PDB file of C-alpha atoms and ligand atoms in Angstrom:
ATOM      1  CA  MET W   1       0.000   0.000   0.000  1.00 59.00           C
ATOM      2  CA  ASN W   2       1.242   3.489  -0.821  1.00 76.00           C
ATOM      3  CA  ALA W   3       2.027   5.891   1.986  1.00 91.00           C
ATOM      4  CA  LEU W   4      -1.152   7.700   2.949  1.00 97.00           C
ATOM      5  CA  ARG W   5      -1.879  10.629   5.226  1.00 98.00           C
ATOM      6  CA  TYR W   6      -5.192  10.528   7.079  1.00 98.00           C
ATOM      7  CA  LEU W   7      -7.139  13.264   8.827  1.00 98.00           C
ATOM      8  CA  ILE W   8      -9.559  11.913  11.424  1.00 98.00           C
ATOM      9  CA  LEU W   9     -12.435  14.045  12.723  1.00 98.00           C
ATOM     10  CA  SER W  10     -15.227  13.112  15.115  1.00 98.00           C
ATOM     11  CA  ASP W  11     -18.070  14.690  17.073  1.00 98.00           C
ATOM     12  CA  VAL W  12     -18.078  18.093  15.382  1.00 98.00           C
ATOM     13  CA  HIS W  13     -21.513  18.743  16.926  1.00 98.00           C
ATOM     14  CA  ALA W  14     -22.480  21.766  14.850  1.00 98.00           C
ATOM     15  CA  ASN W  15     -19.525  23.808  16.097  1.00 98.00           C
ATOM     16  CA  LEU W  16     -18.388  25.713  13.002  1.00 98.00           C
ATOM     17  CA  GLU W  17     -15.732  27.795  14.783  1.00 98.00           C
ATOM     18  CA  ALA W  18     -14.015  24.657  16.091  1.00 98.00           C
ATOM     19  CA  LEU W  19     -14.194  22.888  12.699  1.00 98.00           C
ATOM     20  CA  GLU W  20     -12.721  25.886  10.881  1.00 98.00           C
ATOM     21  CA  ALA W  21      -9.849  26.109  13.374  1.00 98.00           C
ATOM     22  CA  VAL W  22      -9.079  22.412  12.863  1.00 98.00           C
ATOM     23  CA  LEU W  23      -9.104  22.772   9.073  1.00 98.00           C
ATOM     24  CA  ALA W  24      -6.852  25.838   9.290  1.00 98.00           C
ATOM     25  CA  ALA W  25      -4.352  23.801  11.346  1.00 98.00           C
ATOM     26  CA  ALA W  26      -4.770  20.680   9.198  1.00 98.00           C
ATOM     27  CA  PRO W  27      -5.733  21.769   5.648  1.00 98.00           C
ATOM     28  CA  ARG W  28      -7.573  19.234   3.466  1.00 98.00           C
ATOM     29  CA  ALA W  29      -4.847  19.428   0.817  1.00 97.00           C
ATOM     30  CA  ASP W  30      -2.301  17.962   3.267  1.00 98.00           C
ATOM     31  CA  PHE W  31      -4.221  14.671   3.479  1.00 98.00           C
ATOM     32  CA  ASP W  32      -4.982  11.755   1.183  1.00 98.00           C
ATOM     33  CA  ARG W  33      -7.897  10.493   3.251  1.00 98.00           C
ATOM     34  CA  VAL W  34     -10.435  12.224   5.465  1.00 98.00           C
ATOM     35  CA  LEU W  35     -12.408  10.079   7.912  1.00 98.00           C
ATOM     36  CA  VAL W  36     -15.390  11.546   9.774  1.00 98.00           C
ATOM     37  CA  LEU W  37     -16.727   9.426  12.630  1.00 98.00           C
ATOM     38  CA  GLY W  38     -20.205  10.866  13.155  1.00 98.00           C
ATOM     39  CA  ASP W  39     -22.158  13.322  15.287  1.00 98.00           C
ATOM     40  CA  LEU W  40     -21.928  16.176  12.804  1.00 98.00           C
ATOM     41  CA  VAL W  41     -24.789  17.921  14.594  1.00 98.00           C
ATOM     42  CA  GLY W  42     -26.375  18.262  18.019  1.00 97.00           C
ATOM     43  CA  TYR W  43     -25.408  20.670  20.866  1.00 97.00           C
ATOM     44  CA  GLY W  44     -23.964  23.426  18.659  1.00 98.00           C
ATOM     45  CA  ALA W  45     -25.722  26.186  16.744  1.00 98.00           C
ATOM     46  CA  SER W  46     -24.341  25.703  13.205  1.00 98.00           C
ATOM     47  CA  PRO W  47     -25.683  22.363  11.935  1.00 98.00           C
ATOM     48  CA  ASN W  48     -26.201  23.426   8.307  1.00 98.00           C
ATOM     49  CA  GLU W  49     -22.883  25.246   8.067  1.00 98.00           C
ATOM     50  CA  VAL W  50     -21.023  22.270   9.543  1.00 98.00           C
ATOM     51  CA  MET W  51     -22.737  19.813   7.188  1.00 98.00           C
ATOM     52  CA  ALA W  52     -21.804  21.971   4.190  1.00 98.00           C
ATOM     53  CA  GLN W  53     -18.216  22.305   5.380  1.00 98.00           C
ATOM     54  CA  VAL W  54     -17.864  18.549   5.963  1.00 98.00           C
ATOM     55  CA  ALA W  55     -19.342  17.805   2.523  1.00 98.00           C
ATOM     56  CA  SER W  56     -16.826  20.200   0.954  1.00 98.00           C
ATOM     57  CA  LEU W  57     -14.015  18.057   2.402  1.00 98.00           C
ATOM     58  CA  ARG W  58     -15.262  15.113   0.294  1.00 98.00           C
ATOM     59  CA  PRO W  59     -14.604  12.643   3.128  1.00 98.00           C
ATOM     60  CA  ASP W  60     -13.507   9.168   2.071  1.00 98.00           C
ATOM     61  CA  VAL W  61     -15.569   7.732   4.896  1.00 98.00           C
ATOM     62  CA  LEU W  62     -18.378   9.482   6.741  1.00 98.00           C
ATOM     63  CA  ILE W  63     -20.504   7.524   9.217  1.00 98.00           C
ATOM     64  CA  ARG W  64     -23.381   8.567  11.428  1.00 98.00           C
ATOM     65  CA  GLY W  65     -23.480   9.143  15.167  1.00 98.00           C
ATOM     66  CA  ASN W  66     -26.351   8.857  17.625  1.00 97.00           C
ATOM     67  CA  HIS W  67     -27.090  12.602  17.447  1.00 97.00           C
ATOM     68  CA  ASP W  68     -27.284  12.419  13.651  1.00 98.00           C
ATOM     69  CA  LYS W  69     -29.923   9.694  13.959  1.00 97.00           C
ATOM     70  CA  VAL W  70     -32.059  11.685  16.388  1.00 96.00           C
ATOM     71  CA  ALA W  71     -31.678  15.066  14.659  1.00 96.00           C
ATOM     72  CA  SER W  72     -32.695  13.525  11.327  1.00 95.00           C
ATOM     73  CA  GLY W  73     -35.738  11.823  12.847  1.00 93.00           C
ATOM     74  CA  LEU W  74     -34.484   8.228  12.505  1.00 95.00           C
ATOM     75  CA  GLU W  75     -34.684   7.779  16.285  1.00 92.00           C
ATOM     76  CA  ASP W  76     -36.541   9.568  19.056  1.00 90.00           C
ATOM     77  CA  THR W  77     -34.984  11.390  22.024  1.00 88.00           C
ATOM     78  CA  GLU W  78     -35.800   8.596  24.500  1.00 87.00           C
ATOM     79  CA  ASP W  79     -32.154   7.732  25.272  1.00 88.00           C
ATOM     80  CA  PHE W  80     -31.100  11.386  25.505  1.00 92.00           C
ATOM     81  CA  ASN W  81     -30.642  13.471  28.637  1.00 93.00           C
ATOM     82  CA  TYR W  82     -32.409  16.819  28.920  1.00 92.00           C
ATOM     83  CA  LEU W  83     -29.670  18.909  27.268  1.00 93.00           C
ATOM     84  CA  ALA W  84     -29.134  16.474  24.406  1.00 94.00           C
ATOM     85  CA  ALA W  85     -32.890  16.223  23.794  1.00 94.00           C
ATOM     86  CA  GLU W  86     -33.365  20.011  23.818  1.00 94.00           C
ATOM     87  CA  ALA W  87     -30.489  20.379  21.367  1.00 95.00           C
ATOM     88  CA  ALA W  88     -31.868  17.613  19.131  1.00 95.00           C
ATOM     89  CA  ARG W  89     -35.305  19.271  18.957  1.00 95.00           C
ATOM     90  CA  TRP W  90     -33.709  22.623  18.081  1.00 97.00           C
ATOM     91  CA  THR W  91     -31.517  20.957  15.441  1.00 97.00           C
ATOM     92  CA  GLN W  92     -34.505  19.202  13.838  1.00 96.00           C
ATOM     93  CA  THR W  93     -36.143  22.549  13.156  1.00 96.00           C
ATOM     94  CA  ALA W  94     -32.899  24.317  12.168  1.00 98.00           C
ATOM     95  CA  LEU W  95     -31.798  21.769   9.556  1.00 98.00           C
ATOM     96  CA  THR W  96     -32.713  22.450   5.943  1.00 98.00           C
ATOM     97  CA  PRO W  97     -34.741  19.599   4.391  1.00 97.00           C
ATOM     98  CA  PRO W  98     -31.825  18.529   2.141  1.00 98.00           C
ATOM     99  CA  HIS W  99     -29.443  18.426   5.101  1.00 98.00           C
ATOM    100  CA  ARG W 100     -31.970  16.484   7.128  1.00 97.00           C
ATOM    101  CA  ARG W 101     -32.253  13.906   4.329  1.00 97.00           C
ATOM    102  CA  GLU W 102     -28.475  13.774   3.943  1.00 97.00           C
ATOM    103  CA  LEU W 103     -28.069  13.167   7.667  1.00 98.00           C
ATOM    104  CA  ALA W 104     -30.695  10.410   7.669  1.00 98.00           C
ATOM    105  CA  ALA W 105     -28.886   8.683   4.807  1.00 98.00           C
ATOM    106  CA  LEU W 106     -25.477   8.502   6.514  1.00 98.00           C
ATOM    107  CA  PRO W 107     -24.271   4.904   6.844  1.00 98.00           C
ATOM    108  CA  ALA W 108     -23.827   3.188  10.199  1.00 98.00           C
ATOM    109  CA  GLY W 109     -20.406   2.115  11.384  1.00 97.00           C
ATOM    110  CA  PRO W 110     -18.237   0.163  11.577  1.00 98.00           C
ATOM    111  CA  ARG W 111     -16.657   0.755   8.148  1.00 98.00           C
ATOM    112  CA  VAL W 112     -13.434  -0.745   6.897  1.00 98.00           C
ATOM    113  CA  VAL W 113     -11.410   2.030   5.245  1.00 98.00           C
ATOM    114  CA  ASP W 114      -8.591  -0.127   3.852  1.00 96.00           C
ATOM    115  CA  GLY W 115      -6.338  -2.999   4.859  1.00 95.00           C
ATOM    116  CA  LEU W 116      -5.031  -1.059   7.852  1.00 97.00           C
ATOM    117  CA  VAL W 117      -7.780   1.158   9.180  1.00 98.00           C
ATOM    118  CA  GLU W 118     -11.435   0.920  10.176  1.00 98.00           C
ATOM    119  CA  VAL W 119     -13.735   3.421  11.867  1.00 98.00           C
ATOM    120  CA  CYS W 120     -16.817   3.356  14.075  1.00 98.00           C
ATOM    121  CA  HIS W 121     -18.787   5.925  16.058  1.00 98.00           C
ATOM    122  CA  GLY W 122     -19.087   4.150  19.414  1.00 98.00           C
ATOM    123  CA  THR W 123     -17.661   0.635  19.081  1.00 98.00           C
ATOM    124  CA  PRO W 124     -17.190  -1.875  16.254  1.00 98.00           C
ATOM    125  CA  TYR W 125     -19.929  -4.099  17.714  1.00 97.00           C
ATOM    126  CA  ASP W 126     -22.526  -1.415  18.510  1.00 97.00           C
ATOM    127  CA  GLU W 127     -22.479   2.080  17.023  1.00 97.00           C
ATOM    128  CA  ASP W 128     -24.113   3.509  20.173  1.00 96.00           C
ATOM    129  CA  ALA W 129     -21.988   1.806  22.875  1.00 97.00           C
ATOM    130  CA  TYR W 130     -19.224   3.709  24.696  1.00 98.00           C
ATOM    131  CA  ILE W 131     -15.551   2.858  25.215  1.00 98.00           C
ATOM    132  CA  PHE W 132     -14.585   4.429  28.531  1.00 96.00           C
ATOM    133  CA  ASP W 133     -12.276   1.998  30.324  1.00 95.00           C
ATOM    134  CA  GLU W 134      -9.883  -0.889  29.734  1.00 95.00           C
ATOM    135  CA  LEU W 135     -12.614  -3.534  29.760  1.00 96.00           C
ATOM    136  CA  ASP W 136     -14.624  -1.622  27.171  1.00 97.00           C
ATOM    137  CA  ALA W 137     -11.465  -1.244  25.088  1.00 97.00           C
ATOM    138  CA  LEU W 138     -10.603  -4.957  25.243  1.00 96.00           C
ATOM    139  CA  ARG W 139     -14.102  -5.953  24.186  1.00 96.00           C
ATOM    140  CA  ALA W 140     -14.000  -3.461  21.324  1.00 98.00           C
ATOM    141  CA  ILE W 141     -10.529  -4.450  20.098  1.00 96.00           C
ATOM    142  CA  GLU W 142     -11.698  -8.064  19.912  1.00 94.00           C
ATOM    143  CA  ALA W 143     -14.459  -6.927  17.542  1.00 97.00           C
ATOM    144  CA  THR W 144     -12.156  -5.014  15.166  1.00 97.00           C
ATOM    145  CA  GLN W 145     -11.309  -6.234  11.673  1.00 97.00           C
ATOM    146  CA  GLN W 146      -8.229  -4.080  11.072  1.00 98.00           C
ATOM    147  CA  PRO W 147      -5.161  -3.321  13.225  1.00 97.00           C
ATOM    148  CA  ILE W 148      -6.115   0.328  13.676  1.00 98.00           C
ATOM    149  CA  CYS W 149      -9.645   1.329  14.647  1.00 98.00           C
ATOM    150  CA  PHE W 150     -10.605   4.961  15.140  1.00 98.00           C
ATOM    151  CA  PHE W 151     -13.680   5.610  17.284  1.00 98.00           C
ATOM    152  CA  GLY W 152     -15.523   8.593  18.766  1.00 98.00           C
ATOM    153  CA  HIS W 153     -18.659   9.105  20.861  1.00 98.00           C
ATOM    154  CA  THR W 154     -17.012   9.706  24.276  1.00 98.00           C
ATOM    155  CA  HIS W 155     -15.441  13.056  23.267  1.00 98.00           C
ATOM    156  CA  VAL W 156     -12.247  11.993  25.057  1.00 98.00           C
ATOM    157  CA  GLN W 157      -8.943  11.795  23.174  1.00 98.00           C
ATOM    158  CA  VAL W 158      -7.100   8.550  23.955  1.00 98.00           C
ATOM    159  CA  ALA W 159      -5.131   5.709  22.361  1.00 98.00           C
ATOM    160  CA  PHE W 160      -5.465   2.104  23.567  1.00 98.00           C
ATOM    161  CA  SER W 161      -3.034  -0.529  22.334  1.00 97.00           C
ATOM    162  CA  LEU W 162      -3.052  -4.295  22.712  1.00 97.00           C
ATOM    163  CA  ARG W 163       0.151  -6.280  22.288  1.00 96.00           C
ATOM    164  CA  GLY W 164       0.715  -9.795  23.508  1.00 90.00           C
ATOM    165  CA  GLY W 165      -2.389  -9.666  25.669  1.00 91.00           C
ATOM    166  CA  ARG W 166      -1.277  -6.439  27.367  1.00 95.00           C
ATOM    167  CA  LEU W 167      -3.392  -3.296  27.110  1.00 96.00           C
ATOM    168  CA  ASP W 168      -1.673   0.105  27.304  1.00 97.00           C
ATOM    169  CA  ILE W 169      -3.188   3.576  27.280  1.00 97.00           C
ATOM    170  CA  VAL W 170      -1.789   6.854  25.965  1.00 96.00           C
ATOM    171  CA  TRP W 171      -3.486  10.060  27.126  1.00 97.00           C
ATOM    172  CA  PRO W 172      -2.756  13.338  25.314  1.00 96.00           C
ATOM    173  CA  GLY W 173      -0.178  15.731  26.752  1.00 92.00           C
ATOM    174  CA  ARG W 174      -0.948  19.390  27.365  1.00 92.00           C
ATOM    175  CA  ASN W 175       1.101  20.853  24.526  1.00 95.00           C
ATOM    176  CA  GLY W 176      -1.476  19.929  21.888  1.00 96.00           C
ATOM    177  CA  THR W 177       0.643  17.462  19.901  1.00 98.00           C
ATOM    178  CA  THR W 178       0.897  13.899  21.221  1.00 98.00           C
ATOM    179  CA  PRO W 179       2.620  11.463  18.859  1.00 98.00           C
ATOM    180  CA  VAL W 180       1.747   7.786  19.174  1.00 98.00           C
ATOM    181  CA  ALA W 181       4.175   5.427  17.395  1.00 97.00           C
ATOM    182  CA  LEU W 182       2.293   2.375  16.134  1.00 98.00           C
ATOM    183  CA  GLU W 183       3.953  -1.035  16.223  1.00 96.00           C
ATOM    184  CA  ARG W 184       3.151  -3.580  13.553  1.00 95.00           C
ATOM    185  CA  SER W 185       2.595  -6.334  16.112  1.00 95.00           C
ATOM    186  CA  ALA W 186      -0.024  -4.407  18.114  1.00 97.00           C
ATOM    187  CA  ARG W 187      -3.687  -3.531  17.629  1.00 98.00           C
ATOM    188  CA  TYR W 188      -4.988  -0.019  18.256  1.00 98.00           C
ATOM    189  CA  LEU W 189      -8.182   1.663  19.287  1.00 98.00           C
ATOM    190  CA  ILE W 190      -7.809   5.415  18.970  1.00 98.00           C
ATOM    191  CA  ASN W 191     -10.203   8.262  19.718  1.00 98.00           C
ATOM    192  CA  PRO W 192      -9.269  11.528  17.953  1.00 98.00           C
ATOM    193  CA  GLY W 193     -11.370  13.402  20.527  1.00 98.00           C
ATOM    194  CA  SER W 194     -14.217  15.759  19.752  1.00 98.00           C
ATOM    195  CA  VAL W 195     -13.802  18.678  17.377  1.00 98.00           C
ATOM    196  CA  GLY W 196     -16.811  20.555  18.678  1.00 98.00           C
ATOM    197  CA  GLN W 197     -17.412  19.561  22.306  1.00 98.00           C
ATOM    198  CA  PRO W 198     -14.333  18.156  24.112  1.00 98.00           C
ATOM    199  CA  ARG W 199     -15.072  16.582  27.487  1.00 97.00           C
ATOM    200  CA  ASP W 200     -11.605  15.938  28.904  1.00 95.00           C
ATOM    201  CA  GLY W 201     -11.193  19.297  30.602  1.00 96.00           C
ATOM    202  CA  ASP W 202      -9.271  20.800  27.661  1.00 97.00           C
ATOM    203  CA  PRO W 203     -11.585  23.137  25.726  1.00 98.00           C
ATOM    204  CA  ARG W 204      -9.399  23.137  22.603  1.00 98.00           C
ATOM    205  CA  ALA W 205     -10.789  21.371  19.507  1.00 98.00           C
ATOM    206  CA  ALA W 206      -9.452  17.816  19.192  1.00 98.00           C
ATOM    207  CA  PHE W 207      -8.567  15.740  16.136  1.00 98.00           C
ATOM    208  CA  ALA W 208      -5.988  13.212  14.958  1.00 98.00           C
ATOM    209  CA  THR W 209      -3.750  12.538  12.001  1.00 98.00           C
ATOM    210  CA  PHE W 210      -2.186   9.278  10.838  1.00 98.00           C
ATOM    211  CA  ASP W 211       0.701   8.664   8.457  1.00 98.00           C
ATOM    212  CA  SER W 212       0.801   5.094   7.173  1.00 97.00           C
ATOM    213  CA  GLU W 213       4.474   5.414   6.165  1.00 96.00           C
ATOM    214  CA  THR W 214       5.863   6.568   9.506  1.00 96.00           C
ATOM    215  CA  ARG W 215       3.155   4.582  11.312  1.00 97.00           C
ATOM    216  CA  GLU W 216       2.540   7.547  13.548  1.00 98.00           C
ATOM    217  CA  VAL W 217      -0.740   8.832  14.888  1.00 98.00           C
ATOM    218  CA  VAL W 218      -0.710  12.345  16.302  1.00 98.00           C
ATOM    219  CA  LEU W 219      -3.380  13.390  18.799  1.00 98.00           C
ATOM    220  CA  ARG W 220      -3.756  17.130  18.275  1.00 98.00           C
ATOM    221  CA  ARG W 221      -5.483  20.087  19.903  1.00 98.00           C
ATOM    222  CA  VAL W 222      -6.099  23.520  18.485  1.00 98.00           C
ATOM    223  CA  ALA W 223      -7.470  26.613  20.198  1.00 98.00           C
ATOM    224  CA  TYR W 224     -10.502  28.253  18.599  1.00 98.00           C
ATOM    225  CA  ARG W 225     -12.885  31.146  19.247  1.00 98.00           C
ATOM    226  CA  VAL W 226     -14.946  29.430  21.943  1.00 98.00           C
ATOM    227  CA  ASP W 227     -16.585  32.782  22.682  1.00 98.00           C
ATOM    228  CA  LEU W 228     -18.055  32.988  19.176  1.00 98.00           C
ATOM    229  CA  ALA W 229     -19.437  29.431  19.331  1.00 98.00           C
ATOM    230  CA  GLN W 230     -20.924  30.269  22.738  1.00 98.00           C
ATOM    231  CA  GLN W 231     -22.530  33.470  21.414  1.00 98.00           C
ATOM    232  CA  ARG W 232     -24.144  31.543  18.583  1.00 98.00           C
ATOM    233  CA  ILE W 233     -25.563  28.968  21.018  1.00 98.00           C
ATOM    234  CA  THR W 234     -27.003  31.697  23.226  1.00 98.00           C
ATOM    235  CA  ALA W 235     -28.423  33.646  20.280  1.00 98.00           C
ATOM    236  CA  ALA W 236     -30.084  30.469  18.961  1.00 97.00           C
ATOM    237  CA  GLY W 237     -31.974  30.047  22.228  1.00 97.00           C
ATOM    238  CA  LEU W 238     -30.245  26.754  23.047  1.00 97.00           C
ATOM    239  CA  PRO W 239     -29.706  25.950  26.764  1.00 96.00           C
ATOM    240  CA  ALA W 240     -27.018  28.172  28.354  1.00 96.00           C
ATOM    241  CA  ALA W 241     -25.300  25.074  29.777  1.00 97.00           C
ATOM    242  CA  LEU W 242     -24.341  24.056  26.232  1.00 97.00           C
ATOM    243  CA  ALA W 243     -22.415  27.309  25.840  1.00 97.00           C
ATOM    244  CA  GLU W 244     -20.839  27.108  29.302  1.00 97.00           C
ATOM    245  CA  ARG W 245     -19.515  23.582  28.884  1.00 97.00           C
ATOM    246  CA  LEU W 246     -17.528  24.578  25.786  1.00 97.00           C
ATOM    247  CA  GLY W 247     -15.549  27.004  27.946  1.00 97.00           C
ATOM    248  CA  VAL W 248     -14.414  24.295  30.346  1.00 96.00           C
ATOM    249  CA  GLY W 249     -14.245  21.302  27.994  1.00 96.00           C
ATOM    250  CA  ARG W 250     -16.908  19.257  29.777  1.00 94.00           C
TER     251      ARG W 250
HETATM  252 ZN1   ZN L 301     -20.980  13.022  20.218  1.00 62.95          ZN
END
């Protein structure tokens, strides 16, 4: 396989300011493949703008998340907490009909990208399940088809690796660039973090890159105009808590 550079984005959640900052730091032209792991909308105030921007990237793989299903009317808000449900109802009315149809037509994960990489929203065995701890990670790695699986859904940047029955975890450092060297004998489960609503206490937008030649994943963070995203949320009449959490990365 030729050397390929991948850009991996997840959980943009209708946050246009965060997405634009990520694409300024990691321009489309620098990458051979763009993988988008779902939850384009929900929580943030720019669902149509984010959908248009993501479409303009011509992603090689784009799968749906749980918020995409609810905002497009495929599922109801039964499994959602109050804030998520309020945001989903607002998003349903804000979406243009074409965007709503586009969202409803997104494929479910997991998807095999190539002989090295696959992606899912939550886990490879259930698109809505969460990978929080080592047990979750072990169960998920067992369900993968390729050595490297990128996942989202938790909004927490992390890399799990399994080699010889031993599970290791890499958490991102504070400087915004955390390289993870991939070994050929190990299997990986990597969350690029959330572009639009990080929940690991670092409010900066999160994403990841992968170079198949150097076998290096980089967990990255980029600062963005949180204040502008917050103003948009407030102006849209969405719950104030959705604006506040962006400021603290929760
Ligand atoms: Zn999400």
